[in-house]
Coordinates of C-alpha atoms and ligand atoms in Angstrom, one line a residue:
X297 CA 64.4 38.8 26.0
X298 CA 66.1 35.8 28.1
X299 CA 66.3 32.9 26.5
X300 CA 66.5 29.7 28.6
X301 CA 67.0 26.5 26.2
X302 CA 64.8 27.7 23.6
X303 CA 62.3 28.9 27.0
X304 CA 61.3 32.6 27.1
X305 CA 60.7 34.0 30.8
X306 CA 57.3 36.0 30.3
X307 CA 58.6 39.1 32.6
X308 CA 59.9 41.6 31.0
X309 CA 58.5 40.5 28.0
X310 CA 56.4 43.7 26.1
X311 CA 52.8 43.1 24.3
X312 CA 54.9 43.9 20.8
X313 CA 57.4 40.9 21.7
X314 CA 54.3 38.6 22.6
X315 CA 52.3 40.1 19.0
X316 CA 55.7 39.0 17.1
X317 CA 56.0 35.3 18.9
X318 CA 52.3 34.6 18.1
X319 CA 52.0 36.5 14.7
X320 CA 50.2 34.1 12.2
X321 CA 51.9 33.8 9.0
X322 CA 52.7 37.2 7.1
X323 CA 50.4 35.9 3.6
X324 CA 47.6 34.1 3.9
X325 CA 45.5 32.2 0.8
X326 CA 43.4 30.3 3.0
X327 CA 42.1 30.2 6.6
X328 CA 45.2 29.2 9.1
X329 CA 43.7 27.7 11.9
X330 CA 45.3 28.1 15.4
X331 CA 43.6 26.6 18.4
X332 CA 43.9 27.7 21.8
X333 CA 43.5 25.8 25.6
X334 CA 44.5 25.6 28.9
X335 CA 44.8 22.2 30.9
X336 CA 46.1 21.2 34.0
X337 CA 49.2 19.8 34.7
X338 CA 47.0 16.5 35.3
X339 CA 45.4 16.6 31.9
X340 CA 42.1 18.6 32.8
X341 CA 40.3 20.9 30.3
X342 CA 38.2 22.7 33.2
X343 CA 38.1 23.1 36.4
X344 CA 34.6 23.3 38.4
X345 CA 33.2 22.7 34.5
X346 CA 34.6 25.7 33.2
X347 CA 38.2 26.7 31.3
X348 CA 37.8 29.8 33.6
X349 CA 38.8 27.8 36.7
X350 CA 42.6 27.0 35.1
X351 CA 43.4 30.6 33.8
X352 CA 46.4 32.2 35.5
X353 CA 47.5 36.1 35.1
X354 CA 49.7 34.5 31.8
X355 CA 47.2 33.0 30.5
X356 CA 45.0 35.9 30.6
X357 CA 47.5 37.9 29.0
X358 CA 48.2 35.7 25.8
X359 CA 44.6 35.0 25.8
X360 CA 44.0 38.6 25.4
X361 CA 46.4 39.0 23.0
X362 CA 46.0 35.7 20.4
X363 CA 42.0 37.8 20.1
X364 CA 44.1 41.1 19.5
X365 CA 45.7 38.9 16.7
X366 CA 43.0 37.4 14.9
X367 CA 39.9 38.0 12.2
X368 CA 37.6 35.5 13.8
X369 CA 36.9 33.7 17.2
X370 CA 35.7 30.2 16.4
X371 CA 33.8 28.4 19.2
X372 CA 31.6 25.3 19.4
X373 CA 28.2 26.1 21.0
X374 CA 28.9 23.5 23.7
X375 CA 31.5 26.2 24.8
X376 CA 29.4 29.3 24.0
X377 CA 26.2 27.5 26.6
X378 CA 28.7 26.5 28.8
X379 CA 30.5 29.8 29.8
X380 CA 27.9 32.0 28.8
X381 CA 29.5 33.7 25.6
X382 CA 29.7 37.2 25.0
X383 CA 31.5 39.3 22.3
X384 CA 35.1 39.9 22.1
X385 CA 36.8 42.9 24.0
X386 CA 40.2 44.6 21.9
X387 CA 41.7 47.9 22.0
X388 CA 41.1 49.4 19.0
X389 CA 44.3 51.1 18.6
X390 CA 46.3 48.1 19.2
X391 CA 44.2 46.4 16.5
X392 CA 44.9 48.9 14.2
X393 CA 48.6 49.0 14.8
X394 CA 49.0 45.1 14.6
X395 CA 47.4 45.7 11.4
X396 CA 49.9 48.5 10.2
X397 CA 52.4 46.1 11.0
X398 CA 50.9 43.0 9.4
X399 CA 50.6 40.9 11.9
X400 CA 46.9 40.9 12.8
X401 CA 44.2 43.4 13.8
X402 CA 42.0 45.4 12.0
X403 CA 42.5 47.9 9.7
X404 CA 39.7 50.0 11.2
X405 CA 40.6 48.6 15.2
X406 CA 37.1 46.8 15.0
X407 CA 37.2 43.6 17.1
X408 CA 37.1 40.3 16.2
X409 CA 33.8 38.8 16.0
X410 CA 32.7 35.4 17.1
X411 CA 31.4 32.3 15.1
X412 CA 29.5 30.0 17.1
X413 CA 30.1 26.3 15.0
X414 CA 26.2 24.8 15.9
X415 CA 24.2 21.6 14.2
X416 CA 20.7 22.6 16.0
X417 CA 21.3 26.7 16.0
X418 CA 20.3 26.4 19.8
X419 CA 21.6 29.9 20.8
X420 CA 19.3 31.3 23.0
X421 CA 18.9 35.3 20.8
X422 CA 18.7 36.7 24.7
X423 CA 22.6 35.4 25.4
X424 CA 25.3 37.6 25.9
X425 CA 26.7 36.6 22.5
X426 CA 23.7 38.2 21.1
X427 CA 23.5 41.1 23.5
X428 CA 26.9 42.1 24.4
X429 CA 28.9 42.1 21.2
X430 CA 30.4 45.2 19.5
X431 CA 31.1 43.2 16.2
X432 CA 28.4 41.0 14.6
X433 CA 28.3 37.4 16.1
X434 CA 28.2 35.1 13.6
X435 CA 26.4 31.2 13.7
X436 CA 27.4 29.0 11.4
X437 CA 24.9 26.5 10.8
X438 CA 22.5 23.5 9.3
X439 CA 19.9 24.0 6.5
X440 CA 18.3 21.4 9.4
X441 CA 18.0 23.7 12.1
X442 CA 15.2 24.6 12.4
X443 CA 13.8 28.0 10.5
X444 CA 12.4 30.0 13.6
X445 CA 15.4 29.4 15.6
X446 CA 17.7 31.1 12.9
X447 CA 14.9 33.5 12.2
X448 CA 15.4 34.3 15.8
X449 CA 18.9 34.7 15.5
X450 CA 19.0 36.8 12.7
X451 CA 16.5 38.9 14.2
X452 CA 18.5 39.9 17.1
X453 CA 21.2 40.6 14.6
X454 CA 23.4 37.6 14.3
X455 CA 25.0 36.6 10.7
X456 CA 23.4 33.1 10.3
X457 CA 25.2 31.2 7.5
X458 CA 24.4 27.9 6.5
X459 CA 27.3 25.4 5.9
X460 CA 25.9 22.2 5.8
X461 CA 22.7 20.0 5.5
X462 CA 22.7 18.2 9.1
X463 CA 26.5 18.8 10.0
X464 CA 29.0 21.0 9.2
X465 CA 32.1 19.7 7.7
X466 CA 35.1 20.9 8.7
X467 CA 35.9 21.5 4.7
X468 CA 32.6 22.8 4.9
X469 CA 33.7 25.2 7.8
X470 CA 36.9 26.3 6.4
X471 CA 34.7 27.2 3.7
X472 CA 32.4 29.4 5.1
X473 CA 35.2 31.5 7.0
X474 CA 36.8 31.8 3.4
X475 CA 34.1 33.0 1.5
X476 CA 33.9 35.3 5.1
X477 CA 37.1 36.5 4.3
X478 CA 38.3 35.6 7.5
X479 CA 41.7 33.7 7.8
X480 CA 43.1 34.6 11.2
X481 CA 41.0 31.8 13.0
X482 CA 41.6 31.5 16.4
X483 CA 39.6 28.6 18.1
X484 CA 38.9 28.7 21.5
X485 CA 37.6 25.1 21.4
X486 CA 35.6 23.1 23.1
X487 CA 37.2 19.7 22.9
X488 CA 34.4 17.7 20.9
X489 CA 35.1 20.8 18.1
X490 CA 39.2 20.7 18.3
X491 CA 38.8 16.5 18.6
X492 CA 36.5 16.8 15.1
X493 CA 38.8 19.2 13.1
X494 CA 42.2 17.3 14.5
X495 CA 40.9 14.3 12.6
X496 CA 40.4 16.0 9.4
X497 CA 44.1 17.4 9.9
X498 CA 42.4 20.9 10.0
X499 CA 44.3 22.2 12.9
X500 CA 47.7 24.5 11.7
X501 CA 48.4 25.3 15.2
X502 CA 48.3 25.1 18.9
X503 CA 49.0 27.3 21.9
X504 CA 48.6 25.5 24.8
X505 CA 48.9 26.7 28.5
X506 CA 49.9 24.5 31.7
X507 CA 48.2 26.0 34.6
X508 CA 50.4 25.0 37.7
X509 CA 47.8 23.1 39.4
X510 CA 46.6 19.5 39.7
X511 CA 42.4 19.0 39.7
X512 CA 41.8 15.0 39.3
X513 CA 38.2 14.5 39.2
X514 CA 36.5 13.6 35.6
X515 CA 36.9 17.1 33.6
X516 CA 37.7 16.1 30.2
X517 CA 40.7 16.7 28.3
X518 CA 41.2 19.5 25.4
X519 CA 40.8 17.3 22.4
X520 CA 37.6 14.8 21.8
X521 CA 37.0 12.6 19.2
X522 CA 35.3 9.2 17.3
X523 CA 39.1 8.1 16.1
X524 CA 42.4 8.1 17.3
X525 CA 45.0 10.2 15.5
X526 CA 48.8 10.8 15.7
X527 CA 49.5 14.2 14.5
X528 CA 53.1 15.2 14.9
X529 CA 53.6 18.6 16.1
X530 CA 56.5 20.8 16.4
X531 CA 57.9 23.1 19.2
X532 CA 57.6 26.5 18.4
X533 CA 58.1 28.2 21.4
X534 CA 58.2 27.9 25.3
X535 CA 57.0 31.0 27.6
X536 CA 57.6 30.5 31.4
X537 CA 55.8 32.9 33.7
X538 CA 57.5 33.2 37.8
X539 CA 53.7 31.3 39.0
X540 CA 54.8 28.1 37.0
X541 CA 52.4 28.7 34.1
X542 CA 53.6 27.5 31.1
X543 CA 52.7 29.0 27.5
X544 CA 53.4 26.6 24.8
X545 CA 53.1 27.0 21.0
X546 CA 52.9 24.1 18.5
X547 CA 52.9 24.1 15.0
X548 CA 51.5 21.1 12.3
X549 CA 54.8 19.6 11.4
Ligands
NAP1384 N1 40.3 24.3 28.7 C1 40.0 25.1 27.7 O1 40.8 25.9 27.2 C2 38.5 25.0 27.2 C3 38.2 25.7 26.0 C4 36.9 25.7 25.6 C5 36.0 25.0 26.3 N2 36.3 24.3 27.4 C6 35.2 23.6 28.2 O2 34.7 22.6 27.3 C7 33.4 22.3 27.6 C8 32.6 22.5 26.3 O3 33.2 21.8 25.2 P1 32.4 20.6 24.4 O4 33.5 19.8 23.8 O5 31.4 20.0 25.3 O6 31.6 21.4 23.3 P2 32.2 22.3 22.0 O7 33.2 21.6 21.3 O8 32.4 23.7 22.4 O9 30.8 22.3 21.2 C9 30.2 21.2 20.7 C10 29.0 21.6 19.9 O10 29.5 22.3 18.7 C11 28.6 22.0 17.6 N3 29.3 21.2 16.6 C12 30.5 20.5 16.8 N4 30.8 19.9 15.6 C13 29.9 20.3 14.7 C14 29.7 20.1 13.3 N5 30.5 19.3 12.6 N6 28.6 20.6 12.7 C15 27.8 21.4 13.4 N7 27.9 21.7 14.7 C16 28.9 21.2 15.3 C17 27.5 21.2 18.2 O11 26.5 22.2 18.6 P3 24.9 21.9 18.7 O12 24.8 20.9 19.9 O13 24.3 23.3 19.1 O14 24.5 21.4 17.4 C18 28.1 20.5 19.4 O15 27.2 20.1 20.4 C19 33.0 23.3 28.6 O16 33.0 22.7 29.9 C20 34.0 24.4 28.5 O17 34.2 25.1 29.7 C21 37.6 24.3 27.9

């Protein structure tokens, strides 16, 4: 491993040294929440509307591997519409030996599922989430929304659970995925979701890519929301890859 000023350099780095830099805590007693996006250099959440457009070999790779980590992929359903959500791929026997070495996984190598975050429960029950998941998607919902829609749901064999009465709170949320037993959240965003539970200081952690690219335009940036806030964060670690990508990871001071 060379070390650079505290920077990494991504080659020659092995998927056991990338489990160990982005291992969530060893003892958990409540859900640790780590958020994950990529931007441009210029600020830009997307690229031709989707995160897709900004990922980078890197990326992919500590993309793949923060989803090896974790117990739960938690996603706002603008996200989920917008790029067309399906369940999450892991290896099964990289799952279980994260897990023998308590970092992550799954005991039994099963992948993480997804939790969809949704006021209206508008999840079509034909999407890929529904229909190309090998662990059980999970929407966490309204009592509002309406009945047939989460009778709909449940029918094509999502866990609906109900966490609020018109909105979820994000107390609410943690909630849920607690009485879930699912600590290792990762959230994959969008930004209106990551804006909402950065204002209720919610947010332990984020990793953060720099795709070496500028887009201008009007793409939004990763984090949305009614007030301003001024969270100090603290560097935990720089990766650099040789395409200019940068992998940050910040922690809640
Ligand atoms: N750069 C990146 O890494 C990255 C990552 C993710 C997404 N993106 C991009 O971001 C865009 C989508 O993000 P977005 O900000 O528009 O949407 P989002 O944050 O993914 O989802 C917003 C939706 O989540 C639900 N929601 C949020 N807060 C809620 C609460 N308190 N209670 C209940 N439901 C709640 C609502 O769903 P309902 O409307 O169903 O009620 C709301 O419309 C896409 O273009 C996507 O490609 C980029």
């Amino acid at each position: 491993m060379q070390r650079i000023h505290n920077a990494i350099q991504l080659t020659g780095l092995s998927d056991d040294d990338l489990a160990e830099l982005y291992a969530y805590p060893v003892r958990l007693d409540r859900p640790w929440v780590r958020a994950n996006f990529v931007s441009s250099i210029d600020g830009a959440a997307t690229s031709g509307g989707l995160s897709e457009g900004l990922g980078t070999p890197a990326d992919k790779s500590v993309f793949a591997m923060l989803r090896e980590l974790a117990d739960v992929i938690l996603v706002g359903a603008g996200t989920v519409r917008a790029e067309n959500y399906g369940g999450a791929r892991a290896d099964p026997r990289r799952r279980r030996a994260l897990y023998d070495r308590g970092l992550g996984g799954h005991r039994d190598g099963a992948p993480p599922p997804i939790a969809v975050l949704t006021a209206s429960a508008a999840i079509e029950p034909g999407s890929r989430l529904c229909t190309d998941a090998s662990a059980t998607p999970i929407v966490i919902t309204t009592a509002a929304a309406p009945q047939d829609r989460k009778q709909q749901l449940r029918d094509a064999g999502v866990r609906v659970v109900e966490a609020g009465d018109i909105a979820v709170t994000p107390k609410g949320l943690l909630r849920a995925l607690e009485e879930l037993q699912l600590r290792r959240v990762l959230c994959e965003g969008g930004p209106h979701l990551f804006g909402e539970l950065l204002d209720a200081d919610a947010i332990d952690e984020l990793c953060l890519t720099t795709a070496p690219v500028l887009v201008g335009g009007t793409a939004r940036r990763i984090s949305l929301s009614a007030h301003e806030f001024h969270t100090p964060m603290a560097r935990r670690h720089i990766l650099l890859d040789d395409d200019g990508t940068i992998l940050t990871r910040w922690a809640r001071r």
